[in-house]
Short mmCIF file of C-alpha atoms in Angstrom, two decimals:
data_model
loop_
_atom_site.label_atom_id
_atom_site.label_comp_id
_atom_site.label_asym_id
_atom_site.label_seq_id
_atom_site.Cartn_x
_atom_site.Cartn_y
_atom_site.Cartn_z
CA MET B 726 9.36 -7.41 12.71
CA ALA B 727 10.93 -4.08 13.76
CA LEU B 728 7.78 -2.24 12.91
CA PHE B 729 5.73 -4.61 15.12
CA LEU B 730 8.19 -4.07 17.95
CA LEU B 731 7.81 -0.28 17.55
CA GLU B 732 4.05 -0.65 17.67
CA PHE B 733 4.10 -2.75 20.75
CA LEU B 734 6.56 -0.27 22.42
CA TYR B 735 4.06 2.50 21.65
CA PHE B 736 1.21 0.55 23.22
CA ARG B 737 3.25 0.34 26.39
CA LEU B 738 3.89 4.00 26.37
CA ALA B 739 0.21 4.77 25.59
CA ASP B 740 -0.99 2.64 28.49
CA ARG B 741 1.54 4.36 30.82
CA PHE B 742 0.52 7.93 29.80
CA SER B 743 -3.17 7.16 29.21
CA ILE B 744 -3.11 8.06 25.48
CA ILE B 745 -6.48 6.46 24.98
CA ASP B 746 -9.87 7.12 23.39
CA ARG B 747 -12.87 7.10 25.60
CA PRO B 748 -16.24 6.65 23.82
CA ASN B 749 -18.76 9.51 23.87
CA GLU B 750 -21.93 10.48 22.12
CA ARG B 751 -20.02 11.20 18.86
CA SER B 752 -17.91 8.09 18.83
CA SER B 753 -18.55 5.00 16.70
CA HIS B 754 -16.80 2.63 19.17
CA LYS B 755 -17.44 1.16 22.57
CA GLY B 756 -14.95 0.70 25.26
CA ILE B 757 -11.55 2.33 25.94
CA ILE B 758 -9.04 1.91 23.11
CA ILE B 759 -5.40 3.05 22.61
CA ARG B 760 -5.23 6.24 20.45
CA GLY B 761 -2.30 7.10 18.23
CA GLY B 762 -1.43 3.57 16.93
CA GLY B 763 -1.07 5.15 13.56
CA VAL B 764 2.26 6.71 14.66
CA ILE B 765 3.64 3.73 12.96
CA PHE B 766 3.21 5.85 9.78
CA TYR B 767 5.60 8.40 11.01
CA PHE B 768 8.19 5.74 11.98
CA VAL B 769 7.90 4.29 8.47
CA GLY B 770 8.74 7.65 6.92
CA LEU B 771 11.63 8.13 9.36
CA ILE B 772 13.02 4.79 8.78
CA PHE B 773 12.89 5.16 5.03
CA PHE B 774 14.65 8.47 5.38
CA ILE B 775 17.54 6.89 7.42
CA LEU B 776 18.01 3.66 5.44
CA SER B 777 17.85 5.50 2.11
CA LYS B 778 20.66 7.79 3.37
CA GLY B 779 18.54 10.98 3.53
CA SER B 780 16.23 10.69 0.64
CA TYR B 781 13.45 13.27 0.65
CA PRO B 782 14.80 15.43 3.58
CA TRP B 783 12.33 18.38 3.17
CA PHE B 784 9.33 15.98 3.01
CA THR B 785 10.65 14.14 6.12
CA LEU B 786 11.00 17.44 8.04
CA GLY B 787 7.44 18.34 6.97
CA LEU B 788 6.15 14.91 8.08
CA THR B 789 7.89 15.38 11.38
CA LEU B 790 6.14 18.78 11.99
CA VAL B 791 2.62 17.43 11.17
CA ALA B 792 3.22 14.18 13.17
CA LEU B 793 4.54 16.07 16.23
CA ILE B 794 1.65 18.59 16.51
CA SER B 795 -0.83 15.68 15.87
CA MET B 796 0.74 13.50 18.55
CA VAL B 797 0.51 16.38 20.98
CA ASP B 798 -3.17 16.89 19.91
CA ASP B 799 -3.89 13.23 20.69
CA MET B 800 -2.63 13.77 24.18
CA LYS B 801 -4.05 17.28 24.91
CA PRO B 802 -6.25 19.47 22.63
CA VAL B 803 -4.24 21.99 20.58
CA PRO B 804 -5.70 25.28 19.41
CA ASN B 805 -6.82 25.18 15.75
CA ARG B 806 -4.53 28.04 14.74
CA ILE B 807 -1.56 26.29 16.06
CA ARG B 808 -2.35 23.04 14.44
CA ILE B 809 -3.09 24.73 11.17
CA LEU B 810 0.17 26.50 11.31
CA PHE B 811 2.12 23.26 11.64
CA HIS B 812 0.05 21.64 8.90
CA LEU B 813 0.63 24.60 6.47
CA SER B 814 4.38 24.49 7.31
CA GLY B 815 4.57 20.76 6.71
CA ILE B 816 2.66 20.96 3.45
CA LEU B 817 4.89 23.83 2.18
CA LEU B 818 7.95 21.57 2.88
CA LEU B 819 6.27 18.71 0.94
CA MET B 820 5.71 21.10 -1.99
CA PHE B 821 9.25 22.28 -1.93
CA GLN B 822 10.46 18.63 -1.98
CA LEU B 823 8.44 18.12 -5.14
CA ASP B 824 9.91 21.35 -6.66
CA LEU B 825 6.51 22.79 -7.06
CA MET B 826 7.79 26.22 -6.21
CA HIS B 827 9.51 26.17 -9.65
CA LEU B 828 6.64 24.39 -11.57
CA LEU B 829 3.72 26.51 -10.51
CA PRO B 830 2.79 30.13 -10.47
CA ILE B 831 2.01 31.77 -7.11
CA TRP B 832 -1.84 31.28 -7.48
CA GLY B 833 -1.22 27.64 -8.31
CA LEU B 834 0.88 27.19 -5.17
CA VAL B 835 -1.86 28.76 -3.11
CA LEU B 836 -4.47 26.44 -4.69
CA VAL B 837 -2.31 23.41 -4.08
CA LEU B 838 -1.64 24.47 -0.46
CA ILE B 839 -5.42 24.89 0.21
CA PHE B 840 -6.36 21.68 -1.65
CA THR B 841 -3.65 19.66 0.25
CA THR B 842 -4.78 21.00 3.54
CA GLY B 843 -8.32 19.85 2.69
CA ILE B 844 -7.03 16.37 1.84
CA VAL B 845 -5.13 16.04 5.11
CA ASN B 846 -8.25 17.08 7.07
CA ALA B 847 -10.42 14.66 5.09
CA PHE B 848 -8.17 11.72 6.18
CA ASN B 849 -8.50 12.96 9.75
CA PHE B 850 -12.34 13.39 9.49
CA MET B 851 -12.77 9.89 7.87
CA ASP B 852 -10.87 8.09 10.50
CA GLY B 853 -13.79 7.09 12.63
CA ILE B 854 -14.32 3.26 12.45
CA ASN B 855 -12.23 0.27 12.59
CA GLY B 856 -10.44 -0.58 9.38
CA ILE B 857 -11.37 2.42 7.28
CA SER B 858 -8.09 4.43 7.36
CA GLY B 859 -5.82 1.41 7.19
CA GLY B 860 -7.99 -0.22 4.48
CA TYR B 861 -8.21 2.88 2.37
CA GLY B 862 -4.52 3.56 2.71
CA LEU B 863 -3.76 -0.05 1.61
CA VAL B 864 -5.92 0.37 -1.55
CA THR B 865 -4.02 3.57 -2.40
CA ILE B 866 -0.53 2.17 -1.85
CA ILE B 867 -1.29 -1.01 -3.84
CA SER B 868 -2.61 1.19 -6.71
CA LEU B 869 0.65 3.31 -6.69
CA LEU B 870 2.65 0.08 -6.46
CA ILE B 871 0.89 -1.27 -9.60
CA ILE B 872 1.94 1.92 -11.49
CA ARG B 873 5.50 1.88 -10.05
CA PHE B 874 6.32 -1.83 -10.83
CA ASN B 875 4.02 -2.67 -13.75
CA SER B 876 4.08 -0.73 -17.12
CA PHE B 877 0.18 -1.56 -17.46
CA GLY B 878 0.16 -0.45 -20.96
CA TRP B 879 2.96 2.32 -20.70
CA SER B 880 6.21 1.83 -22.63
CA VAL B 881 8.06 1.70 -19.35
CA PRO B 882 7.10 1.69 -15.61
CA ILE B 883 6.74 5.20 -14.21
CA ASP B 884 9.61 6.13 -11.94
CA PHE B 885 7.63 8.67 -9.85
CA ILE B 886 9.01 7.82 -6.40
CA HIS B 887 11.63 5.71 -4.82
CA GLN B 888 10.24 2.15 -4.73
CA GLY B 889 11.39 1.68 -1.14
CA PHE B 890 9.09 4.53 -0.05
CA LEU B 891 6.05 2.64 -1.22
CA ILE B 892 7.19 -0.73 0.14
CA TYR B 893 7.88 0.75 3.64
CA ALA B 894 4.48 2.49 3.47
CA LEU B 895 2.84 -0.91 2.65
CA LEU B 896 4.61 -2.55 5.53
CA GLY B 897 3.47 0.09 7.86
CA LEU B 898 -0.11 -0.39 6.78
CA VAL B 899 0.10 -4.16 7.13
CA VAL B 900 1.33 -3.68 10.79
CA PHE B 901 -1.33 -1.13 11.64
CA ASN B 902 -4.11 -3.08 9.87
CA TYR B 903 -3.13 -6.11 11.98
CA PHE B 904 -4.11 -4.20 15.06
CA ASN B 905 -6.97 -2.04 13.68
CA PHE B 906 -8.66 -4.09 10.89
CA ARG B 907 -10.62 -6.25 13.32
CA LYS B 908 -13.97 -6.44 15.05
CA LYS B 909 -12.46 -5.23 18.31
CA ALA B 910 -9.54 -2.92 17.39
CA LYS B 911 -6.41 -2.93 19.56
CA CYS B 912 -5.76 0.74 18.66
CA PHE B 913 -6.96 3.71 16.62
CA ALA B 914 -4.83 5.66 14.21
CA GLY B 915 -5.37 8.92 16.10
CA ASP B 916 -4.68 12.31 14.68
CA VAL B 917 -0.89 11.45 14.40
CA GLY B 918 -1.84 8.31 12.38
CA SER B 919 -4.47 9.75 10.09
CA VAL B 920 -2.38 12.93 9.32
CA SER B 921 0.92 10.95 8.86
CA LEU B 922 -0.79 8.51 6.49
CA ALA B 923 -2.37 11.30 4.47
CA PHE B 924 1.08 12.94 4.23
CA LEU B 925 2.70 9.77 2.95
CA LEU B 926 0.04 9.11 0.38
CA ILE B 927 -0.23 12.74 -0.77
CA PHE B 928 3.64 12.92 -1.34
CA ALA B 929 3.58 9.75 -3.41
CA LEU B 930 0.53 10.65 -5.39
CA TYR B 931 1.63 14.19 -6.02
CA GLY B 932 4.90 12.70 -7.29
CA LEU B 933 2.94 10.68 -9.76
CA ILE B 934 0.99 13.62 -10.98
CA VAL B 935 4.06 15.75 -11.41
CA THR B 936 5.83 13.10 -13.29
CA THR B 937 3.01 12.23 -15.62
CA GLN B 938 1.40 15.66 -15.78
CA ASN B 939 -1.87 13.73 -15.47
CA PHE B 940 -4.23 15.08 -12.88
CA THR B 941 -6.87 12.30 -13.13
CA PHE B 942 -4.78 10.34 -10.62
CA ILE B 943 -6.23 12.65 -7.95
CA LEU B 944 -9.23 10.31 -8.21
CA PHE B 945 -7.23 7.89 -6.02
CA PHE B 946 -8.80 10.02 -3.25
CA ALA B 947 -12.27 10.23 -4.79
CA VAL B 948 -14.25 8.34 -2.19
CA TYR B 949 -12.90 10.19 0.82
CA GLY B 950 -13.06 13.49 -1.10
CA ILE B 951 -16.59 13.24 -2.08
CA ASP B 952 -17.68 12.02 1.36
CA SER B 953 -15.83 14.88 3.04
CA ILE B 954 -16.82 17.68 0.75
CA ILE B 955 -20.63 16.82 0.67
CA THR B 956 -20.59 16.31 4.52
CA ILE B 957 -19.00 19.69 4.98
CA ALA B 958 -21.52 21.34 2.72
CA GLN B 959 -24.34 19.59 4.56
CA ARG B 960 -23.00 20.82 7.95
CA LEU B 961 -22.59 24.43 6.57
CA LEU B 962 -26.16 24.38 5.49
CA ARG B 963 -27.01 23.37 8.96
CA ARG B 964 -24.92 26.15 10.37
CA GLU B 965 -22.80 23.67 12.29
CA ASN B 966 -19.14 24.22 13.36
CA ILE B 967 -17.30 22.07 10.75
CA PHE B 968 -14.24 21.86 13.00
CA LYS B 969 -16.13 20.01 15.89
CA ALA B 970 -16.44 16.25 16.00
CA HIS B 971 -19.71 14.78 14.52
CA ARG B 972 -21.38 11.76 13.23
CA SER B 973 -22.62 13.05 9.82
CA HIS B 974 -20.45 11.11 7.30
CA LEU B 975 -22.06 8.37 5.31
CA TYR B 976 -19.76 5.73 6.82
CA GLN B 977 -20.89 6.94 10.28
CA TYR B 978 -24.62 6.53 9.32
CA LEU B 979 -23.89 3.10 8.04
CA ALA B 980 -21.97 1.95 11.06
CA ASN B 981 -23.90 3.74 13.81
CA GLU B 982 -27.53 4.20 12.73
CA MET B 983 -27.79 1.24 10.38
CA GLY B 984 -25.77 -1.10 12.49
CA ILE B 985 -23.51 -2.46 9.74
CA PRO B 986 -20.31 -3.89 11.11
CA HIS B 987 -17.38 -1.58 10.78
CA LEU B 988 -15.23 -3.78 8.66
CA HIS B 989 -18.08 -4.29 6.26
CA VAL B 990 -18.40 -0.51 5.84
CA ALA B 991 -14.63 -0.19 5.50
CA GLY B 992 -14.68 -2.90 2.93
CA MET B 993 -17.35 -0.95 0.86
CA TYR B 994 -15.20 2.09 0.82
CA MET B 995 -12.07 0.12 -0.10
CA THR B 996 -13.93 -1.76 -2.94
CA VAL B 997 -15.39 1.41 -4.49
CA GLN B 998 -12.03 3.11 -4.28
CA LEU B 999 -10.18 0.18 -5.76
CA VAL B 1000 -12.49 -0.06 -8.70
CA ILE B 1001 -12.00 3.65 -9.41
CA ASN B 1002 -8.22 3.34 -9.15
CA LEU B 1003 -8.04 0.42 -11.55
CA MET B 1004 -10.21 2.29 -14.03
CA VAL B 1005 -7.99 5.35 -13.78
CA ILE B 1006 -4.81 3.21 -14.16
CA TYR B 1007 -6.14 1.50 -17.24
CA TYR B 1008 -7.52 4.50 -18.98
CA SER B 1009 -4.43 6.62 -18.20
CA ALA B 1010 -2.38 4.15 -20.24
CA ASN B 1011 -4.86 3.50 -23.10
CA THR B 1012 -6.98 6.61 -23.64
CA PRO B 1013 -6.23 10.16 -24.89
CA ILE B 1014 -5.72 12.62 -22.14
CA TYR B 1015 -8.78 14.82 -23.04
CA LEU B 1016 -11.01 11.75 -22.79
CA GLN B 1017 -9.51 10.90 -19.42
CA TYR B 1018 -10.57 14.32 -18.11
CA ILE B 1019 -14.06 13.96 -19.49
CA MET B 1020 -14.37 10.55 -17.89
CA ALA B 1021 -12.92 11.89 -14.63
CA VAL B 1022 -15.48 14.69 -14.38
CA GLY B 1023 -18.32 12.26 -15.31
CA MET B 1024 -17.17 9.84 -12.61
CA VAL B 1025 -16.99 12.48 -9.98
CA LEU B 1026 -20.49 13.75 -10.84
CA TYR B 1027 -21.93 10.17 -10.95
CA LEU B 1028 -20.37 9.20 -7.68
CA SER B 1029 -21.55 12.51 -6.06
CA VAL B 1030 -25.10 11.91 -7.26
CA LEU B 1031 -25.09 8.37 -6.00
CA TYR B 1032 -23.60 9.34 -2.68
CA ILE B 1033 -26.33 12.08 -2.07
CA PHE B 1034 -29.01 9.67 -3.15
CA PHE B 1035 -27.94 6.85 -0.72
CA LYS B 1036 -27.31 9.29 2.12
CA ILE B 1037 -30.71 10.98 1.84
CA ARG B 1038 -32.41 7.55 1.77
CA ILE B 1039 -30.50 6.36 4.87
CA MET B 1040 -31.14 9.60 6.64
CA ARG B 1041 -35.00 9.28 5.98
CA LYS B 1042 -34.94 5.70 7.05
CA VAL B 1043 -33.11 6.56 10.33
CA LEU B 1044 -34.88 9.84 11.09
CA GLY B 1045 -38.28 8.52 9.99
#
C-alpha cells in the first residue's frame, strides 16, 4: 500500500511540474503520458536500505547517484558526459559493494565496468512500449526468487542476496506494472525507472554470479542483450548516432510497423526470456559447468541468428 501511495504522490508531482512524455516521430505511443513512474524502483531500494538497517550502503549510494541524474534527465536533457560520469560512479560503487575490487584484476574490473554500463543503457534503450520493462523485470526477479528460495537440484538454496531485497523489488514491479502493463498506460518508467530497475537487477544477478562462480546466469539478460547489441551494430553500419533516440529495435518494428499490440510484444519478450531463464536454472543445477558454457554459447548464437532472420523478414515486409 505504501508503494502505491508513493506512486500516486509522484503522479501528482509529475502533473504539477509537467514531467510528461509527448509523442514524436520516434515514439511508440500516442497521447501525453506521465514520465518517470519507474521512480518507484528507486524508492524500493531506499526503503529496503532503511528497513534492513543499512544493508548494502555502497550499492544504495550508487543507486541514488544514477537515479538522481536520470530523474534530472527526465525533466531536462543532461549532457552525455555528465550522465555517463554519474553512471560510472554508481556502477563502481555497486562493484565495490560486491567486493569485486578484491576478486578481479584491473583488466577484469575495466571489462565489468564497460559491460555493466552497456547493460544499464540496454535497459534504457529497450524501454519503449507499454509493459516491456516491467514485464521483463518481473521475469528476472521471479527467476532470481526461484533460485533464492528453492534448491531446484542444489543441495541447499543459494544465499546470494538478502531475500528482502528481491521481495521489495518484486513489490515495486507489481506496483509499476499495475500502471504500465495496460493498453493505455498511466505512466512510463522514464530514464529514472529503466536505469534504477537495471541497477537493482544487475546487483542481484551479479551477486548470484559471484556466489556461484557461474557466468551462465548472465543469460538472464539474453533477450535484451541480443536485441540491443545487434541493433547498435545495425545503426553503426548505417553511420547513425547510436546515442540518439530511434525506432530500430525489433520490438519497435513489431509494435509500430507491424501494428502488434504493445502488451503482446512485451509478452513475447517475457516468454522467450522466461524459457531461457528456466533452462539456465535447470542446467546450472544438473549439468557439468563446461557443458553449461557450451550450451550458453550455442543458445546465444541460435537466438542471434533467429533474431537477425526475423528482423530482416520484418524490415523487408515493412519497407517493401
